[in-house]
Structures are given as C-alpha cells and as structure tokens.
mmCIF file of C-alpha atoms in Angstrom:
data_model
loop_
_atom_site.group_PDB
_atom_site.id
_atom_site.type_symbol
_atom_site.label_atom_id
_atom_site.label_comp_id
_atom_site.label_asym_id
_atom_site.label_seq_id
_atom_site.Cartn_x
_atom_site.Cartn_y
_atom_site.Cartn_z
ATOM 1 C CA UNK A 1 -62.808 -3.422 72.112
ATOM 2 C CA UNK A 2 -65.523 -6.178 71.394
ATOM 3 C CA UNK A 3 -64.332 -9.010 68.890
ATOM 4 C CA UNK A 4 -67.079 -10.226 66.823
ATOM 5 C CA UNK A 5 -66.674 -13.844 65.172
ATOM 6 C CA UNK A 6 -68.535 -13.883 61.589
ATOM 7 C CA UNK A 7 -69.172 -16.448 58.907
ATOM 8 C CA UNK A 8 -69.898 -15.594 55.060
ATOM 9 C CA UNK A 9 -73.513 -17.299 55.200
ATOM 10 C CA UNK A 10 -74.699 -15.333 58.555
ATOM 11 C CA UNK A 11 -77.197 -12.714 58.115
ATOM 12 C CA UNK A 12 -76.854 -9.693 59.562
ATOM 13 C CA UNK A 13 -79.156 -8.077 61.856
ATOM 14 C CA UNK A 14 -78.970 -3.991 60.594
ATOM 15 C CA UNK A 15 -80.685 -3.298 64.129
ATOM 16 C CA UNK A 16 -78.335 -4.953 65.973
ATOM 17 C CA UNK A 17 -75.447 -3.776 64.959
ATOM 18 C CA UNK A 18 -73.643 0.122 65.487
ATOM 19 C CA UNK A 19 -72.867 2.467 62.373
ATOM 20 C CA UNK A 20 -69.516 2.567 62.162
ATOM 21 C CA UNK A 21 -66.202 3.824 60.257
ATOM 22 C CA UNK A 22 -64.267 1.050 59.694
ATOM 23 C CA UNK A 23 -60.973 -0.526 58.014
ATOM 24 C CA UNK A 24 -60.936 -3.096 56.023
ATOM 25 C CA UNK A 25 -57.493 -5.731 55.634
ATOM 26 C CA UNK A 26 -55.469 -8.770 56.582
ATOM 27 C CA UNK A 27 -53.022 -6.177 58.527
ATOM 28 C CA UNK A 28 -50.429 -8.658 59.028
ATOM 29 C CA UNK A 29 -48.104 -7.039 61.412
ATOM 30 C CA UNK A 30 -50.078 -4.133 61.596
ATOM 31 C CA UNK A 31 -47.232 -2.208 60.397
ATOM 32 C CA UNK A 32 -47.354 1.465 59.372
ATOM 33 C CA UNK A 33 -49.017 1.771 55.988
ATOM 34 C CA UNK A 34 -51.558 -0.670 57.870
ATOM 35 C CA UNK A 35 -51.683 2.266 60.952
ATOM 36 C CA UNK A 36 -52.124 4.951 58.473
ATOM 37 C CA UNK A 37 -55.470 2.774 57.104
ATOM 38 C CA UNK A 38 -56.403 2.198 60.814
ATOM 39 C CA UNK A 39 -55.740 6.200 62.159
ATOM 40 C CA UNK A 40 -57.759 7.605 59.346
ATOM 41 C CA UNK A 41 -60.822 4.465 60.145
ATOM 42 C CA UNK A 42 -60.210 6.084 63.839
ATOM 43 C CA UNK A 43 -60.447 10.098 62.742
ATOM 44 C CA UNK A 44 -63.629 9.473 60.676
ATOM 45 C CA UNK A 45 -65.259 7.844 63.167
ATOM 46 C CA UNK A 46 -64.966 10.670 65.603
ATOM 47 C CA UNK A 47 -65.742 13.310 62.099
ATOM 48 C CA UNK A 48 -68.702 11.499 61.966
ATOM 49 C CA UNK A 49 -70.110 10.155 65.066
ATOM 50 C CA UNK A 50 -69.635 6.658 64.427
ATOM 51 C CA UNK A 51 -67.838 4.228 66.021
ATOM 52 C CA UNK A 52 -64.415 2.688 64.830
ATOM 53 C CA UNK A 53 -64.123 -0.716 63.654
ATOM 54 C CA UNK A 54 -61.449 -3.020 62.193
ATOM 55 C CA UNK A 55 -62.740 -5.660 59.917
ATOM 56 C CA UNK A 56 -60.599 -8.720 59.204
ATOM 57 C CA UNK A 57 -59.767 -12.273 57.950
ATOM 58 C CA UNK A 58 -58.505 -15.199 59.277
ATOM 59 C CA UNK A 59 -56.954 -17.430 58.583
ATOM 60 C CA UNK A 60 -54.615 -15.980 55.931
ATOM 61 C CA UNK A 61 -56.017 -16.385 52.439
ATOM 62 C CA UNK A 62 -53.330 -18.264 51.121
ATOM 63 C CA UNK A 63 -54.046 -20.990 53.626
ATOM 64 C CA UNK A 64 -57.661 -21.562 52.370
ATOM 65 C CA UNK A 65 -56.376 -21.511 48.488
ATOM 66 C CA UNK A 66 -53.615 -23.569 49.099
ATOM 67 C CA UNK A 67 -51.101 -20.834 47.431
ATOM 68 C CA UNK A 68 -47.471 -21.143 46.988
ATOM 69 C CA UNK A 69 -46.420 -18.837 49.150
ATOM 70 C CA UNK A 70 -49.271 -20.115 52.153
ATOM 71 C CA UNK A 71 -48.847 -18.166 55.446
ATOM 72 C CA UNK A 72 -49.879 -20.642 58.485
ATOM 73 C CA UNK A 73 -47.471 -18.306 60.739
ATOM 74 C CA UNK A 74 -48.130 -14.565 61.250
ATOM 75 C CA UNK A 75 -45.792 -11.512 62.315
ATOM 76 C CA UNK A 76 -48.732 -11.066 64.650
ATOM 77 C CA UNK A 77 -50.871 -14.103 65.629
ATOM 78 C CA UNK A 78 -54.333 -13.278 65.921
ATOM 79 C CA UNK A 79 -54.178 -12.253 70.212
ATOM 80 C CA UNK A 80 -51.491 -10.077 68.839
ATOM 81 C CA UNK A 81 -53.616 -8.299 66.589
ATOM 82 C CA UNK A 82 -56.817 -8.137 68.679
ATOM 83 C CA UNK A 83 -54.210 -6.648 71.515
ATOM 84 C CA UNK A 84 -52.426 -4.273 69.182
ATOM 85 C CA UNK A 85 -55.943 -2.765 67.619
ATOM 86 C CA UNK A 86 -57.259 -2.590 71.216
ATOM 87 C CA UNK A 87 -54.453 -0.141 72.349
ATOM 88 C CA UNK A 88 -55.537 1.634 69.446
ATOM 89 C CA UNK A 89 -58.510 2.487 70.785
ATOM 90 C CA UNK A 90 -60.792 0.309 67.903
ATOM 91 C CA UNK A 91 -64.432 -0.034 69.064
ATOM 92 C CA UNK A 92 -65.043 -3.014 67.338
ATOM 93 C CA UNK A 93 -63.350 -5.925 65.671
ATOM 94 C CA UNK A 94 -65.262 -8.044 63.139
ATOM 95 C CA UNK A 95 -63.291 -11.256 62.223
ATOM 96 C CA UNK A 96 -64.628 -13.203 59.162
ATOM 97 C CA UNK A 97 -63.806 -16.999 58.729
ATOM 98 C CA UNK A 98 -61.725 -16.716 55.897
ATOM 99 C CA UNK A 99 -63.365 -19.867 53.329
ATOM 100 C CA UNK A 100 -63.463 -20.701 49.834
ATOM 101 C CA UNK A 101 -67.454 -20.076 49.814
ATOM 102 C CA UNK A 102 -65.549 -16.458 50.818
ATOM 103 C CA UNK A 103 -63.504 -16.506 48.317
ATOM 104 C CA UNK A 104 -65.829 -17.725 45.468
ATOM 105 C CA UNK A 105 -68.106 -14.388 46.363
ATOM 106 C CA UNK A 106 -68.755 -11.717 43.767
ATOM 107 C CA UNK A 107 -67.792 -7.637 44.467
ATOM 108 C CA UNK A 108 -71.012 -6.979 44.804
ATOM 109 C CA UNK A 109 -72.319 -9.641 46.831
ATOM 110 C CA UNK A 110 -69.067 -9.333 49.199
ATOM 111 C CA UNK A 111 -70.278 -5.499 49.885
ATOM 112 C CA UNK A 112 -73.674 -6.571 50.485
ATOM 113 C CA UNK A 113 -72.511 -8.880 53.462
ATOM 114 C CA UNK A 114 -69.473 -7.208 54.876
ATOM 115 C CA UNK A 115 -69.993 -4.180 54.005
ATOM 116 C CA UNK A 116 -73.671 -2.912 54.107
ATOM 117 C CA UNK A 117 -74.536 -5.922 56.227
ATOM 118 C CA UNK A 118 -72.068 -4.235 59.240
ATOM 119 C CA UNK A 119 -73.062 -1.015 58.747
ATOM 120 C CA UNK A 120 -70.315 0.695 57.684
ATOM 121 C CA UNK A 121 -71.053 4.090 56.802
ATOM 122 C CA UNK A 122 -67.435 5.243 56.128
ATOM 123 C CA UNK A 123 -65.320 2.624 54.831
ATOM 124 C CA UNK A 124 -61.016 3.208 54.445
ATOM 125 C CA UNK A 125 -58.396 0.322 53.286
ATOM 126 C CA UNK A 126 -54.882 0.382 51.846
ATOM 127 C CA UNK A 127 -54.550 1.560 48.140
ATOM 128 C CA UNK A 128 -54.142 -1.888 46.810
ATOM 129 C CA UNK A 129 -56.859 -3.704 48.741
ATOM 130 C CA UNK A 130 -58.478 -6.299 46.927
ATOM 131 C CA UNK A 131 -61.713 -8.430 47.274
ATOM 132 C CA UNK A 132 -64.579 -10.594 45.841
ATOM 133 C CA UNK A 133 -63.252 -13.882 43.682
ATOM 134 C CA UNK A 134 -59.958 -13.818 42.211
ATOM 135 C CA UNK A 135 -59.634 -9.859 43.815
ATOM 136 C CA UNK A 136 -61.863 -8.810 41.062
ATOM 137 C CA UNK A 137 -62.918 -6.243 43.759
ATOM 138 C CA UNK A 138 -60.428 -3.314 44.105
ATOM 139 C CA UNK A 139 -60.125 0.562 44.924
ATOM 140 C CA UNK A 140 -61.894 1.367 42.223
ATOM 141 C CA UNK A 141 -64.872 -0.807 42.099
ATOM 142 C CA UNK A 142 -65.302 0.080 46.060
ATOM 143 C CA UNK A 143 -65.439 4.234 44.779
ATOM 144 C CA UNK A 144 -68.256 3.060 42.277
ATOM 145 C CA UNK A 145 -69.803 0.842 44.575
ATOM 146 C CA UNK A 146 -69.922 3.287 47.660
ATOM 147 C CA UNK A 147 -71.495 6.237 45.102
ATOM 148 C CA UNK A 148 -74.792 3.083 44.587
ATOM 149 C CA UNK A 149 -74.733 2.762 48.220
ATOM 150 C CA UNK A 150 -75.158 4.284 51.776
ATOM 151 C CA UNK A 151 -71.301 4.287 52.419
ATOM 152 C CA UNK A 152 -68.106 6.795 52.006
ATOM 153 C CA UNK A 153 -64.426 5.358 51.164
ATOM 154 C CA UNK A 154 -61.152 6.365 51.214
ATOM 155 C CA UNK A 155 -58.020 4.652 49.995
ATOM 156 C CA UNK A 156 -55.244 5.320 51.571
ATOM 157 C CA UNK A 157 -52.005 6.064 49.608
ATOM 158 C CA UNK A 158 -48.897 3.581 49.772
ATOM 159 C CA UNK A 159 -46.474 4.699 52.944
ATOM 160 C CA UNK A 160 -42.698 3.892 52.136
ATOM 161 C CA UNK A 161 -39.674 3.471 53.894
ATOM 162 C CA UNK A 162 -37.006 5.122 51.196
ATOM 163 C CA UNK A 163 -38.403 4.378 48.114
ATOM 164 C CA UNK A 164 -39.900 0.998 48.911
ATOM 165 C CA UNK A 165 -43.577 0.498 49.870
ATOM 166 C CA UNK A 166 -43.826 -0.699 53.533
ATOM 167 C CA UNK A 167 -45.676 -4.051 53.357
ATOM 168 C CA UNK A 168 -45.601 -7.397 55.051
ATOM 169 C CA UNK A 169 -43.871 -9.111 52.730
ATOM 170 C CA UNK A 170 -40.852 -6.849 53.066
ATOM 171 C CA UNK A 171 -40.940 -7.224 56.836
ATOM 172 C CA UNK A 172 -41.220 -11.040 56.765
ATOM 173 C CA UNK A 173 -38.184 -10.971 54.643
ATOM 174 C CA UNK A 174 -36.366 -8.901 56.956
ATOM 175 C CA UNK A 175 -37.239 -11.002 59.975
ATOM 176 C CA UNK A 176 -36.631 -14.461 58.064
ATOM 177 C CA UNK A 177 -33.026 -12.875 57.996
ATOM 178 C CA UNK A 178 -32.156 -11.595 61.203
ATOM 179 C CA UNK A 179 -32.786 -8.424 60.406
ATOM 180 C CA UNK A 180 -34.977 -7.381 63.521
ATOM 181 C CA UNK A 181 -33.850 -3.514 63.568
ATOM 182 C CA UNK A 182 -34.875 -3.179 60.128
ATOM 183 C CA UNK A 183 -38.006 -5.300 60.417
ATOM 184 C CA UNK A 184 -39.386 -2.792 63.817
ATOM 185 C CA UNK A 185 -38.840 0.126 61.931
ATOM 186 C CA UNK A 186 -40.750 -0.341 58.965
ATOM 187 C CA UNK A 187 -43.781 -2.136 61.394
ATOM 188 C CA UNK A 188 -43.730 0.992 63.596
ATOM 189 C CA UNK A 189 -44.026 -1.258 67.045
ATOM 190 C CA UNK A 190 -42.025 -3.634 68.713
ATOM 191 C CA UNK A 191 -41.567 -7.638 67.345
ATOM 192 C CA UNK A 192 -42.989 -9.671 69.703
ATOM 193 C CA UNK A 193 -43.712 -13.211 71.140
ATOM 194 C CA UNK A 194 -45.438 -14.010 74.138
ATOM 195 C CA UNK A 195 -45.460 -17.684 75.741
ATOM 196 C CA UNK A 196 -45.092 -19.669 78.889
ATOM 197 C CA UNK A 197 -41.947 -20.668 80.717
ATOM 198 C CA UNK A 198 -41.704 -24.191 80.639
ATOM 199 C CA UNK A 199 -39.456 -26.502 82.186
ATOM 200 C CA UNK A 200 -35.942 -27.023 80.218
ATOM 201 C CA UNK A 201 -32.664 -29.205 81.160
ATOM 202 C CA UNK A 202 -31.754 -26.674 83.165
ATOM 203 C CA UNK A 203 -28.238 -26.925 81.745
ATOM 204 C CA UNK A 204 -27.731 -23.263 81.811
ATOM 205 C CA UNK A 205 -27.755 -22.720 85.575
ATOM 206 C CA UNK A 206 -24.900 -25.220 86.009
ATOM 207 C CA UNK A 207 -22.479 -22.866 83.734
ATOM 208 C CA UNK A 208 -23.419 -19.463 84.775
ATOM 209 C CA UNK A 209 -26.350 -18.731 82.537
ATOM 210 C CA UNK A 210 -30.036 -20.123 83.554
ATOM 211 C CA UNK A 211 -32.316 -19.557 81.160
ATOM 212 C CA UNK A 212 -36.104 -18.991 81.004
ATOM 213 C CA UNK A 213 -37.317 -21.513 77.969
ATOM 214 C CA UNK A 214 -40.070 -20.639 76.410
ATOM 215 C CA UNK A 215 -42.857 -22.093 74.623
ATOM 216 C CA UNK A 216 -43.050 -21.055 71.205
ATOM 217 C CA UNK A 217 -46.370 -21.042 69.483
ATOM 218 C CA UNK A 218 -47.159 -22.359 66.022
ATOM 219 C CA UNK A 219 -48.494 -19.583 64.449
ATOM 220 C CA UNK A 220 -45.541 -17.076 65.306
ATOM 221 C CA UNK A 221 -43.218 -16.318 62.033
ATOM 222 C CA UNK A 222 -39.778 -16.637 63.861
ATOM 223 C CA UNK A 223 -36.519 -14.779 62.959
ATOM 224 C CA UNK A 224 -33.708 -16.405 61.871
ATOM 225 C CA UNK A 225 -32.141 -19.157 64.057
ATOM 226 C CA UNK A 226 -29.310 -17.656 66.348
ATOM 227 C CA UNK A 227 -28.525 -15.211 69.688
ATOM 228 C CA UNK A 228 -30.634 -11.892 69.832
ATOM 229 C CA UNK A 229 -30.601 -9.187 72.585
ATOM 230 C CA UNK A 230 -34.003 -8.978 73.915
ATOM 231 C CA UNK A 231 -36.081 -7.346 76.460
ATOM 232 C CA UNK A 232 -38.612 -9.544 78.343
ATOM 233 C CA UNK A 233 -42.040 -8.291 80.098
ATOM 234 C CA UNK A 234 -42.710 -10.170 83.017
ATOM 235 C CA UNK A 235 -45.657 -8.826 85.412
ATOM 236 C CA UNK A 236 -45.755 -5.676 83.616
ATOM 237 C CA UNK A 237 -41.488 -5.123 84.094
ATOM 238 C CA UNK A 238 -39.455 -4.939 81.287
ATOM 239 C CA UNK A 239 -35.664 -6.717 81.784
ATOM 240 C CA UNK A 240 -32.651 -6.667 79.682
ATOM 241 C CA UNK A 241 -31.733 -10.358 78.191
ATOM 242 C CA UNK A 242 -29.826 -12.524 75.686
ATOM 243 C CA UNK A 243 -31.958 -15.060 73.536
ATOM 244 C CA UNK A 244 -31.190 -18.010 71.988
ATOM 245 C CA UNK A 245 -33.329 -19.400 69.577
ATOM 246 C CA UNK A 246 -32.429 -22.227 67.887
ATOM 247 C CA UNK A 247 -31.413 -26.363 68.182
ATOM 248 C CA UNK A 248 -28.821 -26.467 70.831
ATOM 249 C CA UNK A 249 -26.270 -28.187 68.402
ATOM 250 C CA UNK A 250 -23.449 -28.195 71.738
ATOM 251 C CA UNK A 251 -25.921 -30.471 73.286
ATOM 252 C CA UNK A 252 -28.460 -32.268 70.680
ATOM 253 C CA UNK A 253 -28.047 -33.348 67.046
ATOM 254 C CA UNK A 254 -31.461 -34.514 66.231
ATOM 255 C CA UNK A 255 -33.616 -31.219 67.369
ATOM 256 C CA UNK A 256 -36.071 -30.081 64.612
ATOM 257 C CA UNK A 257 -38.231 -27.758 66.191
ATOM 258 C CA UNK A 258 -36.172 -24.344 67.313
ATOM 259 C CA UNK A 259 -35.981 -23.798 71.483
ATOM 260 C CA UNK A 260 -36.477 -20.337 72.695
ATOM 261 C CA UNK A 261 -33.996 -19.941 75.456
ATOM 262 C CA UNK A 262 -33.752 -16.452 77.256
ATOM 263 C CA UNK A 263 -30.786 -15.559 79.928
ATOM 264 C CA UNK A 264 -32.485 -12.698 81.658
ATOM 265 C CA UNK A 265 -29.658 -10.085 82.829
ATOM 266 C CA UNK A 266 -29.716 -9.010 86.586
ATOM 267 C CA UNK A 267 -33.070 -11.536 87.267
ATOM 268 C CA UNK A 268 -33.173 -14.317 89.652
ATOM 269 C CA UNK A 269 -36.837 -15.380 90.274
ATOM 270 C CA UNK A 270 -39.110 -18.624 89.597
ATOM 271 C CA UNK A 271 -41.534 -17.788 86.854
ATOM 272 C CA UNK A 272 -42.289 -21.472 85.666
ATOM 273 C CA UNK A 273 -45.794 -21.656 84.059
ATOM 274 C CA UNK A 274 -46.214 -18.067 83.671
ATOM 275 C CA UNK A 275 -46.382 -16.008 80.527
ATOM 276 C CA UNK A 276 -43.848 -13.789 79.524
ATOM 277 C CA UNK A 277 -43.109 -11.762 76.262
ATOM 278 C CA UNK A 278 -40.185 -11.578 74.574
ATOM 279 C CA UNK A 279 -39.166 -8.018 72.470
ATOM 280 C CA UNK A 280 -36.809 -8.988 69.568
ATOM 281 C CA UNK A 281 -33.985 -6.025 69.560
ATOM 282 C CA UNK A 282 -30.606 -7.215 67.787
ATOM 283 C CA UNK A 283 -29.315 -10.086 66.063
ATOM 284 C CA UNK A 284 -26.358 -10.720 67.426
ATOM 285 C CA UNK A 285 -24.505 -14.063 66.362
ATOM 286 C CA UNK A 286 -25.044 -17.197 64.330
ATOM 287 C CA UNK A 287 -26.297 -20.119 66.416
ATOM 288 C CA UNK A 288 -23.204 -22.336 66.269
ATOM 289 C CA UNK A 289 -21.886 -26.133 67.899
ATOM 290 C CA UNK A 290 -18.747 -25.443 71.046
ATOM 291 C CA UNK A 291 -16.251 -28.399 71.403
ATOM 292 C CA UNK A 292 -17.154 -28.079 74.986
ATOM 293 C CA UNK A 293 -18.688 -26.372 77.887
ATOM 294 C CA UNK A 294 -15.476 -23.872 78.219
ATOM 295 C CA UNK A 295 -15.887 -22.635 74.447
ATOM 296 C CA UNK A 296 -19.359 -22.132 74.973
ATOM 297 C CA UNK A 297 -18.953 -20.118 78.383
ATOM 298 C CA UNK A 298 -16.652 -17.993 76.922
ATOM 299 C CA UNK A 299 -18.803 -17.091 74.405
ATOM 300 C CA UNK A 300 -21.846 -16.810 76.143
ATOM 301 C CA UNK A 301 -19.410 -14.343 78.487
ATOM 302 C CA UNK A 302 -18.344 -12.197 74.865
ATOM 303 C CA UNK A 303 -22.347 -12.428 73.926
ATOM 304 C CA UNK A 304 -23.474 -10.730 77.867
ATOM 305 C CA UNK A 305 -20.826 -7.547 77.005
ATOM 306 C CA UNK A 306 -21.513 -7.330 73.755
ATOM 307 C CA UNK A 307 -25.201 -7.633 74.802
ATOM 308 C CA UNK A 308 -24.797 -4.657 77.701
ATOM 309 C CA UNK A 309 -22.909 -2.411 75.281
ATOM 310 C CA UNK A 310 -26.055 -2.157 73.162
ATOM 311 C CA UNK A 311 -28.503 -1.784 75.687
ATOM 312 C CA UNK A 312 -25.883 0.721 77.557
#
C-alpha cells in the first residue's frame, strides 16, 4: 500500500495519478460498518479494473474546529490505520490534512479536489457520510453529484450490533469503561497498542512479578484505568499476560499520567528498547492502593489464576 500525504490547495496531476475505487471516511477504529465501506471499495475495484483506495482525514475534525467533544486520541492512531488498511489489501491511501480552509470548502468544490482531482471512478462511504462546510455535503448530494460527473457511488447501509448502529462513538464508550470484550466485537479486530519497553523501577521482579513497562503514546484512547488480561506480540510471538494500567497508588501518590505495566506469563527475556504490542482481552479488576507488599502479592497471585482460567 502507498500512503499519499495531500493538502486542500494542491493541484492534482489527472496523469499522474491511477483510476481508482475508493472509500471515503475518518474510519476511526476501522470497525465493521467501516469494513463493510472498505470490502465493497475493494470488490469494485476488482468489478472494474481499478485499483482500491482509502481516502482519509487527519487529524480528527473536531480537533481543527475546536468541538466539544475534540478527539486528540484515536482507537487507532494513524500507523494503526495505515497497518490495518494495508492487511486489507488497499492499493492506495490518500491522507488529507484535515484544516479549516478544508472545512470552509463547498460540496462541489470538495468533489472537484478529492474527488475528481484523485480519480475516483467508483466512489463508496458509510450511509451517513458527510462533507463540504458545516456537512452540507451528504449521501444524497454525492448521488446527484456523481450523475454530473465521471464517477459511480454507493452508500453503504448502517451495520448493527442488536439493534444499535456500530459506530465509533459506541466503541469509545465501551472502551472508556472497561468494557474491552464488548468494544472487539463490535470493531471486528483486536484492540491494540504498540510501544517500546522502557526502563521501570523494576519493583516487580523483587516480589515475583517483573513487568515489561511500556511506553504509551499520546494519541492512543486508553481503556479504563485497572488490571486486564492481555496477549503481547513480541518478534512476531504472541504470549499470555496480565496488564496493569494505571498510577501505581501502592507505591506513588502524585502520578498523573497512567503506566502501562505488563507481567508476561511463562516469559523471561530482555526486550528493553524494543517494540511490543499489547492485545486488550478482559478487564479484570479495579486498579486499587495494598497496605503493603503482602496484600498486593496475594492479589497479584488471585489476578495470575484468575488470569489462566480465561485464557485456559
């Protein structure tokens, strides 16, 4: 997959650049209403001869408007979502600087840029896509628009989980509670964070449990603070663990950034300064303060079988 950088006042070069069938979202999470979008982008390419393409926003609108509810952290950082697309076997990834000179664009000048300017020939996004200023730009203006010019589109219908419309939102909300199962189920792939061991107090080797701590990127949307069973990639092997992600309140009263501490069942190897990413599988406890070392061992000890049973 190639990953092409764009700004809203380039020009684009028809010559230069391949017809293609291509999506069109933020694809936060790229969760499965946002696969559904994607597969179909994938299908008409192939239908059609084209190649597939992905074209996206960063950073998050919000961020640029200065919304309420402004998204600076993602359920997949942008390397997430180039990686995820890639295994989906996207040709091409255009990512537009997300600006208000964006934003301030009409419907029509928007598909004159982004649209015709990339070559799209067969365009799909979600049902409730919107675009141009103040999301004048919708489904319907994109069926009118596509009959005046040398494109095809395709919305794709909502996808639910019950009766609830899967969307990003939801998932966040899932995830800002703990609820991890939940949250992987309605995104269809597995919640992830990748980052490099680091150096810690290396408390956790004195009492039985060493930890891998891990350095926790700013633009990651965390889960709730407390312990989690995990699995943890490392050189392409996937191991069994119990997380900890939270302040340390046994040890620390003045923490205000969450650690990311990982025991790493049936593991015993150096792996300082090397990247390694973390699967979130089950919450399992509250993060809470011991009265000493001996109440925390024993409940590290009740958090390793609980742990096993689940991955048993």
């Amino acid at each position: 997959m190639e990953t092409i950088k764009l700004h809203y006042s380039e020009t684009m070069k028809l010559d230069d650049m391949p017809a293609v069938s291509a999506a069109i979202g933020f694809f936060d999470g790229i969760h499965r209403g946002h696969q559904e979008v994607i597969k179909r982008a994938i299908d008409a390419a192939g239908e059609r001869q084209l190649k597939s393409a992905v074209i996206t926003f960063h950073p998050h609108p919000s961020v640029v408007l200065g919304k309420a509810d402004t998204r600076e952290d993602y359920l997949t950082p942008l390397r997430e979502k180039e990686a995820i697309l890639e295994s989906m076997g996207i040709d091409y990834l255009y990512l537009i600087g997300f600006t208000k000179e964006l934003a301030g664009l009409s419907p029509d000048d928007f598909i004159e840029r982004f649209i015709n300017g990339l070559a799209v020939r067969h365009l799909v996004s979600g049902f409730d896509f919107t675009y141009g200023k103040k999301g004048a730009g919708n489904a319907d203006t994109l069926r009118e628009a596509a009959k005046q010019h040398a494109f095809s589109y395709e919305a794709v219908a909502k996808v639910e989980s019950g009766e609830e419309k899967i969307s990003s939102t939801k998932i966040r909300q899932l995830v800002a509670n703990g609820e991890v199962e939940a949250a992987i189920d309605l995104l269809g792939h597995p919640l992830t964070l990748t980052g490099e061991v680091i150096t810690g107090d290396q408390r956790g080797r004195t009492i039985g449990y060493p930890t891998a701590n891990i350095r926790i990127a700013e633009d990651y949307f965390l889960p709730k603070v407390g312990v989690y069973a995990v699995e943890v990639l490392i050189d392409d092997k996937t191991y069994k663990g119990m997380a900890n992600l939270g302040f340390k309140p046994t040890f620390q009263e003045d923490a205000v950034v969450p650690n990311l501490e990982v025991h790493i069942l049936d593991f015993d190897e150096q792996i300082y300064g090397e990247d390694v990413t973390v699967s979130w599988c089950k919450f399992i406890r509250e993060e809470v303060k011991f009265d000493g070392i001996e109440a925390l061992v024993a409940q590290l000890d009740r958090d390793k079988e609980q742990i096993g049973a689940y991955f048993a």
